[in-house]
XYZ file of C-alpha atoms in Angstrom:
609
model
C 21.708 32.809 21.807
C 17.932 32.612 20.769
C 17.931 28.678 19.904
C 20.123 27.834 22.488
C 17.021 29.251 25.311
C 14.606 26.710 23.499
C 16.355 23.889 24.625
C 15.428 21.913 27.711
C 19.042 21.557 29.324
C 19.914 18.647 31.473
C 16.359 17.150 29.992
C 18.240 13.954 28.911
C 19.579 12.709 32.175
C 16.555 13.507 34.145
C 14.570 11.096 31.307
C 17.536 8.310 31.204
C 16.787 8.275 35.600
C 12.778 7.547 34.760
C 12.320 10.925 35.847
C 9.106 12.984 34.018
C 10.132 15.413 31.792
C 7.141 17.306 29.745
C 7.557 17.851 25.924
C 11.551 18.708 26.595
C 12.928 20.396 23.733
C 16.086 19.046 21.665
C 18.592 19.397 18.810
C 19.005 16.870 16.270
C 23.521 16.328 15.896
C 23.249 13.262 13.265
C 20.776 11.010 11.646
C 22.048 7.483 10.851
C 19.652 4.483 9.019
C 20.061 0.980 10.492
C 18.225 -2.208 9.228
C 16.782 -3.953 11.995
C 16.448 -8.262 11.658
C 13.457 -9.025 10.079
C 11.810 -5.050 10.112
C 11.453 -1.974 8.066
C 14.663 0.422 8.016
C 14.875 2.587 11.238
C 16.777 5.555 11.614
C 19.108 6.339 14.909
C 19.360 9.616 16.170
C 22.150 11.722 18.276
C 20.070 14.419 20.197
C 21.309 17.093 22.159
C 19.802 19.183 25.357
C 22.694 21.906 24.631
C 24.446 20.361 27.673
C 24.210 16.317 27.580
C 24.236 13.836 24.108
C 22.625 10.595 23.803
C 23.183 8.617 20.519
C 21.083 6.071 21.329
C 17.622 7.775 20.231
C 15.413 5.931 17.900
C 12.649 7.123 15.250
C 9.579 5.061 15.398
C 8.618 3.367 11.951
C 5.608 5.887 11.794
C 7.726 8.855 11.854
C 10.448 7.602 9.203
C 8.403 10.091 6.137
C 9.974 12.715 8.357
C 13.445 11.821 7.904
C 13.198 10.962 4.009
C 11.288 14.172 3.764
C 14.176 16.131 5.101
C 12.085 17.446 7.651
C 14.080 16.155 10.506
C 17.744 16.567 9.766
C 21.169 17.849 11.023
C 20.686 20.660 13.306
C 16.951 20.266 13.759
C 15.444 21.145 16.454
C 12.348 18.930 17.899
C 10.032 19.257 20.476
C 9.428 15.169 21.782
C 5.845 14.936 22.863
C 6.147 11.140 23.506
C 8.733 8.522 23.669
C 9.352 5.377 25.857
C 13.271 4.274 27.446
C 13.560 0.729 26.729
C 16.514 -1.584 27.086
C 18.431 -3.583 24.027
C 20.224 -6.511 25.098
C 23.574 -6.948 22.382
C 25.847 -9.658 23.022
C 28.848 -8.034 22.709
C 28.375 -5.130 24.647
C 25.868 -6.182 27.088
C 22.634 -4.029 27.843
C 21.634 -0.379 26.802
C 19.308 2.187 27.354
C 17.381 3.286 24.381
C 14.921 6.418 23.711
C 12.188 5.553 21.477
C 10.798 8.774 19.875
C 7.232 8.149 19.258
C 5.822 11.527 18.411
C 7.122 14.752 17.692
C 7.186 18.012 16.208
C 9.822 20.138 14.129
C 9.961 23.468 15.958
C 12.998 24.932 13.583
C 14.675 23.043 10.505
C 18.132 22.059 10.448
C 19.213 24.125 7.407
C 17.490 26.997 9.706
C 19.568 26.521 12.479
C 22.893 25.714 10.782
C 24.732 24.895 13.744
C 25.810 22.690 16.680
C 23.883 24.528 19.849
C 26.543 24.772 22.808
C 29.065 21.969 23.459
C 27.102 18.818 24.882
C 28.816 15.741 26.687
C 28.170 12.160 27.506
C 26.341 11.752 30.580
C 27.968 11.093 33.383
C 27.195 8.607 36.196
C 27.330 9.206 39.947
C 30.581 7.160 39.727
C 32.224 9.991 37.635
C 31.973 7.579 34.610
C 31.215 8.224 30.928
C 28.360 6.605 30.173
C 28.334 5.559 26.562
C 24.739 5.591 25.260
C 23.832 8.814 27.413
C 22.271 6.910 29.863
C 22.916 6.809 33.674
C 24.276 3.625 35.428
C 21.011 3.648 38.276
C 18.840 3.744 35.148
C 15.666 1.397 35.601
C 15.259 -1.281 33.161
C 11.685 -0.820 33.207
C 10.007 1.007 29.610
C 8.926 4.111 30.865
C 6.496 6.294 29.180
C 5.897 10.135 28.449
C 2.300 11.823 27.594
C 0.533 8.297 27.868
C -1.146 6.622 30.799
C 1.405 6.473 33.468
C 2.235 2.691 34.080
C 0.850 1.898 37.573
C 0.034 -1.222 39.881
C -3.275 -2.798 39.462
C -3.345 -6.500 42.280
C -5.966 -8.403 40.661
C -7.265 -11.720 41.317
C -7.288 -14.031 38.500
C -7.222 -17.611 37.392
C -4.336 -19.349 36.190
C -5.471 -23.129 35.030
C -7.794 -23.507 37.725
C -5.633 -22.265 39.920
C -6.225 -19.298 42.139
C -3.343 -16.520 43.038
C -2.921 -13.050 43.308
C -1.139 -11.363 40.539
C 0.906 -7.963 40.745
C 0.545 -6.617 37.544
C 2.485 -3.443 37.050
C 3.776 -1.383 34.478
C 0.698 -1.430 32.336
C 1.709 -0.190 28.935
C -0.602 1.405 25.895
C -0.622 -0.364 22.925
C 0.564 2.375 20.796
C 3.546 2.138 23.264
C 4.990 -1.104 22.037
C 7.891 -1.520 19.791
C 10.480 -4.433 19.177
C 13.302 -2.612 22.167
C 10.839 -3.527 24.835
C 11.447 -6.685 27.141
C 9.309 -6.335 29.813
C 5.713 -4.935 29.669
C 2.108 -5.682 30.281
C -0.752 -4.190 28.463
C -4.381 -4.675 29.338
C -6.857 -5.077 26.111
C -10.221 -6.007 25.330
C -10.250 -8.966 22.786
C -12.422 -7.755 19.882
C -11.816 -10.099 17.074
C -10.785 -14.107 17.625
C -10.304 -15.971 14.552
C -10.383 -19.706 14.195
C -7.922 -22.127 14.152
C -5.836 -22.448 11.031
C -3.751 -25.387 10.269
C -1.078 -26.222 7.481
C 0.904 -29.040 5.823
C 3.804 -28.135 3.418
C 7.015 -29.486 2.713
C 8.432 -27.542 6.063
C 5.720 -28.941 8.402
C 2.880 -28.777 9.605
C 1.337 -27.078 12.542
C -1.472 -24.511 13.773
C -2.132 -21.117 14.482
C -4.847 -18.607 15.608
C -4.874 -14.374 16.059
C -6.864 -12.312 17.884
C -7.481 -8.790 17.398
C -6.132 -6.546 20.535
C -7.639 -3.008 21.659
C -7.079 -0.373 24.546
C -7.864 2.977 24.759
C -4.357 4.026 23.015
C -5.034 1.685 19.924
C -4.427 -1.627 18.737
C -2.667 -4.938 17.419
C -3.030 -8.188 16.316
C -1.751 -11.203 18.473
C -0.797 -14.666 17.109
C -0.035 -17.877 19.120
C 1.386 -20.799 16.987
C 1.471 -24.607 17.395
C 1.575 -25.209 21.857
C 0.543 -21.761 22.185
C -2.430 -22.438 20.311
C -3.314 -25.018 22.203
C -2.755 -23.347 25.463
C -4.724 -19.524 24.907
C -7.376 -20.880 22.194
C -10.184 -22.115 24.696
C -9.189 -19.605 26.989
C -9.846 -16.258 25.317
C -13.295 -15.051 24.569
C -14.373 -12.279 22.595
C -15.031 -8.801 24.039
C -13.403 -9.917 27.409
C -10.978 -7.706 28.875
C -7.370 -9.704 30.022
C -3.918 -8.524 30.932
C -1.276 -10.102 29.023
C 2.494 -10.279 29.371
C 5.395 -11.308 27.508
C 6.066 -12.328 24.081
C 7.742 -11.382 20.776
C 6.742 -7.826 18.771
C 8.067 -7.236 15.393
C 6.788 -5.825 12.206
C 3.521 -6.067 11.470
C 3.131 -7.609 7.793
C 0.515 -5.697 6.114
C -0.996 -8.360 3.597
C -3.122 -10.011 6.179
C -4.038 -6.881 8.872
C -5.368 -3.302 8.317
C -4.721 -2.777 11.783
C -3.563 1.223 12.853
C -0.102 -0.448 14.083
C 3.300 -1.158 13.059
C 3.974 -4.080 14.561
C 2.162 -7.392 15.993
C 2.257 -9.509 18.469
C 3.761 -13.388 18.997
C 2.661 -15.346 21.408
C 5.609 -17.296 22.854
C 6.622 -19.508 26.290
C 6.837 -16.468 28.622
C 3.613 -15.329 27.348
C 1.228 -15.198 29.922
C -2.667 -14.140 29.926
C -4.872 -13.656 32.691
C -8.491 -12.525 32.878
C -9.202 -8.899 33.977
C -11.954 -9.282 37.089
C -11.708 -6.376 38.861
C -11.433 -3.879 36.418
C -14.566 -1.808 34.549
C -14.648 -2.746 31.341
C -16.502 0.243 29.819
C -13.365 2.220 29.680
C -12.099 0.273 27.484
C -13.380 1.283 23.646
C -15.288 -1.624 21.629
C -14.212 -2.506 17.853
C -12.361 0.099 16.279
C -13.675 0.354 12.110
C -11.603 2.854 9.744
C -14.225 2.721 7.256
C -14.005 3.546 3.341
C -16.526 4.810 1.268
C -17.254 2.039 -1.508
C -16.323 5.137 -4.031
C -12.624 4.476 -2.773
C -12.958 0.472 -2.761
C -12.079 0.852 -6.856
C -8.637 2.522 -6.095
C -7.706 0.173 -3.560
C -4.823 -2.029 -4.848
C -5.600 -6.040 -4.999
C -5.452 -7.989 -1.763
C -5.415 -4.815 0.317
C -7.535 -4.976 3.411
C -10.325 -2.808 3.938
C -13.555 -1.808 6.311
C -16.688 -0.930 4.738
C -19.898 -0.598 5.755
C -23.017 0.105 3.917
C -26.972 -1.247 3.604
C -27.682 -4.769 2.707
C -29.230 -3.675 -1.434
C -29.681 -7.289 -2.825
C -28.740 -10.992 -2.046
C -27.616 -13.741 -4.391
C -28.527 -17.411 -4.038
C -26.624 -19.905 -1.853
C -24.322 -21.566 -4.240
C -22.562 -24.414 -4.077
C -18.727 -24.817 -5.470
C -16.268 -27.200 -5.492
C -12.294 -26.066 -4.733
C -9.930 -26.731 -7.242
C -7.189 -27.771 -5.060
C -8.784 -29.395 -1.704
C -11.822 -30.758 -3.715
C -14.185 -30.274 -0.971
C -17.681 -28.594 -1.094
C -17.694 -24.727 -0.517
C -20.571 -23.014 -0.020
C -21.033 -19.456 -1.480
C -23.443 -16.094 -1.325
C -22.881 -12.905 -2.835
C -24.298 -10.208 -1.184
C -24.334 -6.225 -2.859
C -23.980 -3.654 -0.154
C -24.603 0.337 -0.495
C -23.912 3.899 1.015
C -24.024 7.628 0.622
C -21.229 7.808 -2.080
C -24.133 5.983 -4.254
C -22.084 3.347 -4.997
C -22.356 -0.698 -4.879
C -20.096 -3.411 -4.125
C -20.602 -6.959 -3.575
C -19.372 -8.901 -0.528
C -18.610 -12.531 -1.017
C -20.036 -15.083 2.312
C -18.966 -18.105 2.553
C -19.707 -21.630 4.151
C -21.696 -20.682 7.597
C -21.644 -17.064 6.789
C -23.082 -17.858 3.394
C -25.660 -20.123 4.555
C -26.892 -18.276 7.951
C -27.081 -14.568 5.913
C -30.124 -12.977 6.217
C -30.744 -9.848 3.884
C -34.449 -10.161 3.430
C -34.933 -6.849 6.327
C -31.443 -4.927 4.358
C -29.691 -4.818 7.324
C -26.798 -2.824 7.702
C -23.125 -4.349 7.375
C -20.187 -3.206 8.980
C -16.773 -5.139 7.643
C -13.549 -4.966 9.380
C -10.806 -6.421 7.522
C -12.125 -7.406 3.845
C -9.856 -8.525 1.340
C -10.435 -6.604 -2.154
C -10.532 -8.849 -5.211
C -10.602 -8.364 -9.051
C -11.613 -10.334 -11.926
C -12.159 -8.810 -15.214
C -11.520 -5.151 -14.267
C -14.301 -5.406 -11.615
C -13.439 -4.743 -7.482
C -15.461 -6.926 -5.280
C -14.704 -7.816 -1.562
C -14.184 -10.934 -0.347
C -14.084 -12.054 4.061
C -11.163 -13.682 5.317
C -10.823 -15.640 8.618
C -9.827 -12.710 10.327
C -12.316 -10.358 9.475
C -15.031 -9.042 11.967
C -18.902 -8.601 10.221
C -21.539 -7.214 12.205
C -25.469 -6.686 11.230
C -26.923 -3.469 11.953
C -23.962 -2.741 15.088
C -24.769 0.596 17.191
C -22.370 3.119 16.099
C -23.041 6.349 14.745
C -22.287 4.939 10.947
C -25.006 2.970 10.884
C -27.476 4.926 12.366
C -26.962 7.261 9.430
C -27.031 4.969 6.677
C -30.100 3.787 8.192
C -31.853 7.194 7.679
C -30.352 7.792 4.725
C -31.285 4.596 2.875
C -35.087 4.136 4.451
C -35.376 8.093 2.791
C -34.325 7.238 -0.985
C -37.279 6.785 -3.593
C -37.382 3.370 -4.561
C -35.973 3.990 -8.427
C -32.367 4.683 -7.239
C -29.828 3.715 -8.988
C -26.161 2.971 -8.180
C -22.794 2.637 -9.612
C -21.932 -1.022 -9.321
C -17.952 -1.227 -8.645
C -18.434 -4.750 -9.142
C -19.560 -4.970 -13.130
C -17.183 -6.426 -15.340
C -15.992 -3.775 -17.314
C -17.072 -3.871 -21.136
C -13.778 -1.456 -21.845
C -10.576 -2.656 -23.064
C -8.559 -5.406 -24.368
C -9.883 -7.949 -21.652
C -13.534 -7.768 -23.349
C -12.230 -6.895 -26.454
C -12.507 -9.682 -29.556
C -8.758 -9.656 -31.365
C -7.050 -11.421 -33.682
C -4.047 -13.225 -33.336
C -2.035 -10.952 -34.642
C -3.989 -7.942 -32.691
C -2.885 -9.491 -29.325
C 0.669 -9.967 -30.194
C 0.485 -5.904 -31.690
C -1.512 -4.937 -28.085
C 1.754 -6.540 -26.655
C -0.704 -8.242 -24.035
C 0.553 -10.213 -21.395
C 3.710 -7.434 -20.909
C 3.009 -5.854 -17.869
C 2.836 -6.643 -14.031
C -0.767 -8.478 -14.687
C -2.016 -10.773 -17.092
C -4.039 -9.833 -19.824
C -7.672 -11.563 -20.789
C -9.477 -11.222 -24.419
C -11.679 -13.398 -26.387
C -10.691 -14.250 -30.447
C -12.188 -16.718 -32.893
C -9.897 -19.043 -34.280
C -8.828 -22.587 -35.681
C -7.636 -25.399 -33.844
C -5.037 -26.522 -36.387
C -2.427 -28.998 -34.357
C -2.399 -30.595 -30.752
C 0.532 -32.834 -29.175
C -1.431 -36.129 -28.454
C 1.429 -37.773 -27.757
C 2.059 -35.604 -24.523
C -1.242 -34.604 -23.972
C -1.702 -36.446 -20.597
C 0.704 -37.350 -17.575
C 0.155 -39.283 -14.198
C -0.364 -37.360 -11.259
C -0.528 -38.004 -7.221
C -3.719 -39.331 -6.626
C -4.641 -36.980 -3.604
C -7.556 -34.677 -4.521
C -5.722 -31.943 -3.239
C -2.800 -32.493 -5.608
C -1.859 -31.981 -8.952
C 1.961 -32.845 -8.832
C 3.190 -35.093 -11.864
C 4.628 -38.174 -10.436
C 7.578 -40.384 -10.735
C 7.735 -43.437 -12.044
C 10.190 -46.466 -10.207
C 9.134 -48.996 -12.493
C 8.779 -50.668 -9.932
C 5.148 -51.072 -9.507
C 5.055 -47.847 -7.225
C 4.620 -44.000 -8.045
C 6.725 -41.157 -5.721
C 4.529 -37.628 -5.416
C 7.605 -35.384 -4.456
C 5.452 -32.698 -3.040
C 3.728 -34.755 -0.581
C 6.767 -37.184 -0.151
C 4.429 -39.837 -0.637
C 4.953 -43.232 -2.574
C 1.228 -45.059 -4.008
C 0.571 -47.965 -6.495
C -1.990 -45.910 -8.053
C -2.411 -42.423 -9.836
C -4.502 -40.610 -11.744
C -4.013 -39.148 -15.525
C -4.574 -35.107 -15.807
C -4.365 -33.254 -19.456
C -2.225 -30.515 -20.086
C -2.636 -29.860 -23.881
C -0.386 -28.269 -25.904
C -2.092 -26.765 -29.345
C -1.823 -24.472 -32.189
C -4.515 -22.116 -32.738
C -4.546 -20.043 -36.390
C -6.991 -17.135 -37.822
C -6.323 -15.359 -40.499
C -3.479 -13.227 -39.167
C -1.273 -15.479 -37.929
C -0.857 -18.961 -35.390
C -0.443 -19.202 -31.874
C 0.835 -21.839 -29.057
C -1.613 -21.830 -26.406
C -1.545 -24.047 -23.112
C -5.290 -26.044 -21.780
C -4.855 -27.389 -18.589
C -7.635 -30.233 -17.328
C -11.356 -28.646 -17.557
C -10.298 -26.622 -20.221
C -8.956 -29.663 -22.322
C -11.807 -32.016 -21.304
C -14.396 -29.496 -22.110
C -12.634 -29.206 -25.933
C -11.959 -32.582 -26.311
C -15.858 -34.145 -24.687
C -14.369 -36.757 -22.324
C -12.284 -37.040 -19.373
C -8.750 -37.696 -18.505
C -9.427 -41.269 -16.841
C -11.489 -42.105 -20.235
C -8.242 -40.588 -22.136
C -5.931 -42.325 -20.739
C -7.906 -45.892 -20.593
C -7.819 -45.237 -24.755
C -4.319 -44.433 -24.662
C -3.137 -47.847 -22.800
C -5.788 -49.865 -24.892
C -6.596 -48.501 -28.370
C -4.223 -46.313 -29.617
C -6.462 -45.659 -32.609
C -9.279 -44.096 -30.726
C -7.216 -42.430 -28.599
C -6.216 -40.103 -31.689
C -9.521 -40.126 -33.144
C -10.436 -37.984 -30.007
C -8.037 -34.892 -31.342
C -8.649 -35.676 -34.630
C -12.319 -34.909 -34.515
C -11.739 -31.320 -33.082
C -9.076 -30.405 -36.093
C -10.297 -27.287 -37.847
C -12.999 -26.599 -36.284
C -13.559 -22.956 -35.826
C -13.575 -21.913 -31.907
C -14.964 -19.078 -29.770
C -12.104 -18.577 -27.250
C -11.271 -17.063 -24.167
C -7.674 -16.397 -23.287
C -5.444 -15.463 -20.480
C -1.632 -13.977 -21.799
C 1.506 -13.711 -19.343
C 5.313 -12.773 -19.590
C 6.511 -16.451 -17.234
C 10.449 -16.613 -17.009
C 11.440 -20.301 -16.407
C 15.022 -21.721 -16.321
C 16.207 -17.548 -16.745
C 14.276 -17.107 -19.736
C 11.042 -15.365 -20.102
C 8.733 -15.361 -22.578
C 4.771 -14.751 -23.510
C 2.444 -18.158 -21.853
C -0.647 -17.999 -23.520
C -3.270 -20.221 -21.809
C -7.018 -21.042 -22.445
C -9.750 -19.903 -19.969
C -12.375 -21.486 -21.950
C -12.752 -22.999 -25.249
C -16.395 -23.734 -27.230
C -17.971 -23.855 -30.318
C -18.685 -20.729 -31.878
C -22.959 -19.654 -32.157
C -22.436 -17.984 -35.621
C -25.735 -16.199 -34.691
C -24.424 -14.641 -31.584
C -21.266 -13.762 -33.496
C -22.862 -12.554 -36.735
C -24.991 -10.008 -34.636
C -21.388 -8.900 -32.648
C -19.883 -8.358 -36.072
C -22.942 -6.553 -37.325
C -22.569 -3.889 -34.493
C -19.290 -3.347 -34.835
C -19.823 -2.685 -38.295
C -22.306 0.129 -37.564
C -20.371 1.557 -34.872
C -17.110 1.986 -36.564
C -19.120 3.299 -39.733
C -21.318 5.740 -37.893
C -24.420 3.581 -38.775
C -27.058 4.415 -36.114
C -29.986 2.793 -37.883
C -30.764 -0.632 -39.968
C -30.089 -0.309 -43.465
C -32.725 -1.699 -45.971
């Protein structure tokens, strides 16, 4: 029979005995999905050589499109280009053998082949026994690996805490080799990224952590140690050294912190071991990897995806100075506007050292791995995270042609600036009351901003303040045991002292209708022209002036910046509608916005006499 020739028979039990088999050629018999702990959905596969089964075959994540596709169904028949055998410990049934398919091709299509190619059985053993996965019982435990760098035995001298010993490190794997079925392996990477330490307090804990971005010549992954583990690799591992590590957890990678070209990432656990690299050339193994999007794309990219970029240094803001809302401690800011070919703009957001070292005045070039894309009034911008790599003017290719390309344009160019704040739509638009509620704003995924003029007509005094933990990094209302002390629940803290914060609830009417709107503390202090502490020293002393404070902003006509938002809270949702900002209105500024939109909506190109 013509399929039953394209099959590689007695391929399987050569490959279950670690024996090299090239490309061997099988037929798909079933296609099951699993859900492994704590990863994406998998799928398991029975394969066929048209004379042995295994049903213990897995898809890589990569190639799961293939399956949903219907490309790889029943009756398929694939050509495996690369897989690895690996062994999955289960505590019921002790120890299997498991072929991880890592890249392949579709030579003929199930619904092509329509049948069952001869009549396959279980492998069996030298003992004469049916072995249940397909494997053989002298199978080696050790991950093998087909089409990649054959695993081999490298004796290198290295230094383990001062200590020196001579390490046999075999079995080294490629990167793109490693999945979450592997036990034992070794790979050997050049560090090219090592972020800081990071440290956290929450309700759970607290602890540390710091990652470090992993390459080799087959690709790479990100590595995090936690807690001891940080303590133990931190001061060890330097960038762009080479070191052979060992051990330790891989799972799925989570996306919303790495851009990475990988699957899965790396924990750093108590087995883990790392040792320095001496006697090995270093120039085979690539630098930083960059997978580089023009700035035209950087608009399409969703918010908080990760990105590279690169482009020519265009323009450099000032070194600001900000203060953070929640930890209350000095930040220091620049915003820098970067360019390339696609004759777009975006701006780059520094901060702290970065911010304050920059140096733009030569428009250098700037190669980002690893940005984080922001939005804020319809505009894109780009913003570095702990983890990201920047370099100035690196020597790749890239830069060499932005280089030419820039130091070539006439000096009048103009760009399309990705980070404007767009002037279209309901966020810039000036509505009414009643032309928000009609734009049904606040009803999707996002919230929705616009600006309106109205009246202040009513505010709750009465609950206008409440007494919160006095940590500048919290904002948690306290309790009261009227007993002299205050209990912060969040940071499971009791104080004698606190400090008042506003949270104002008001009524704000224009000729089309009233609305409930929410101002939390700058908001409400910048409306009301004092502060909380000054508030709330009225409010236990004079409750007379205390009022007078809301009573002088009744009916006064506002300009007024808004931010609307479907909440649910205690299973019911409904439309929060909070101030951004709140100030007196210019009636010059406003008369000349009224006066344009009179001409444009009446054709009116010209002043009329």
């Amino acid at each position: 029979m013509e399929y039953e020739k394209m099959l590689t028979k007695g391929a399987l039990k050569s490959i279950m005995n670690n024996e090299d088999v090239k490309d061997p050629v099988m037929q798909v018999l079933g296609v099951r999905k699993i859900t492994a702990a704590g990863a994406n959905e998998r799928y398991r596969l029975l394969i066929s050589d048209g004379h042995n089964l295994n049903s213990f075959a897995m898809l890589a994540t990569q190639l799961n499109g293939m399956v949903s596709s219907g490309e790889i169904n029943e009756f398929s028949i694939l050509k495996i280009k690369r897989h690895i055998i690996s062994s999955l410990t289960d505590r019921s049934k002790g120890s299997k053998q498991v072929m991880i398919l890592i890249d392949l091709a579709v030579m003929v299509a199930g619904d092509v082949v329509g049948s069952k190619i001869g009549d396959p059985k279980p492998i069996i053993d030298n003992s004469g026994q049916m072995v249940e996965n397909g494997g053989s019982a002298s199978v080696d435990s050790k991950p093998q690996s087909n089409s990649l760098a054959k695993p081999h035995s490298v004796q290198s001298s290295v230094i383990d805490n001062g200590l020196q010993r001579d390490i046999d490190v075999s079995n080294i794997h490629p990167i793109n080799s490693l999945s979450p079925y592997q036990n034992k392996w070794t790979i050997r990477a050049r560090v090219v990224n090592k972020a800081p330490v990071r440290t956290w307090n929450n309700q759970r804990g607290e602890g540390k952590l710091f990652s470090m971005d992993l390459l080799d010549e087959s690709g790479e992954i990100r590595a995090t140690a936690f807690n001891s583990e940080c303590d133990k690799f931190f001061d060890m591992i330097e960038v762009n050294k080479v070191y052979f590590i060992t051990r330790g957890s891989i799972k799925t990678a989570n996306k919303k912190f790495s851009n990475l070209n990988n699957d899965y990432e790396l924990t750093l656990s108590s087995e883990t071991q790392i040792f320095p690299c001496h006697e090995f050339d270093d120039s085979q193994l690539p630098a930083l990897k960059f997978n580089f999007v023009p700035l035209s794309q950087v608009k399409d990219v969703d918010v908080d995806g990760i990105v590279d970029v690169i482009g020519v240094c265009h323009s450099v803001g000032e070194l600001t100075m900000l203060m953070s809302k929640t930890t209350r401690k000095e930040l220091k800011k620049r915003d820098v506007t970067i360019v390339d070919q696609s004759q777009n703009s975006v701006t780059i957001t520094l901060w702290d050292t970065q911010a304050e070292d920059f140096d733009g005045s030569l428009q250098p070039v700037i190669a980002i791995k690893g940005s984080r894309i922001r939005e804020f009034m319809g505009s894109k911008s780009l913003s570095l995270l702990g983890s990201t790599v920047m370099q100035i003017n690196p020597d790749i290719e890239e830069a060499h042609r932005l280089r030419g390309w820039y130091d070539s344009l006439p000096s009048n160019s103009e760009f399309n600036n990705i980070s404007t704040r767009s002037d279209v739509g309901a966020n810039s638009q000036f509505l009414t009351i009643k032309g928000a509620q009609l734009a049904q704003l606040g009803g999707g995924d996002k919230a929705d901003y616009y600006s309106m003029y109205s009246h202040l007509i009513f505010v709750k005094s009465e609950s206008a303040l409440y007494k919160a933990c006095p940590k500048p990094d919290c904002q948690k209302k306290v309790i009261d045991r009227n007993d002299g002390t205050y209990r912060c629940e969040k940071c499971n803290d009791e104080t004698e002292n606190f400090k008042y914060r506003l949270m104002l609830s008001a009524q704000l009417s224009d000729s089309t209708g009233n609305q409930w709107v929410t101002m939390f503390q700058e908001t409400a202090e910048n409306l009301l022209g004092t502060t909380s502490a000054e508030l709330g020293r009225l409010m236990e002393e004079s409750k007379e002036e205390y009022s007078d404070v809301f009573q002088r902003q009744m009916f006064k006509l506002f300009e007024i910046r808004a931010r609307a938002k479907m909440e649910t809270y205690n299973n019911e949702t409904r439309l929060k509608v909070s101030l951004v900002n709140i100030k007196p209105i210019d009636y010059k500024a406003a008369s000349s916005k009224l006066i344009a939109n009179i001409k444009r909506l009446s054709g009116i190109t010209t002043s009329v006499m």
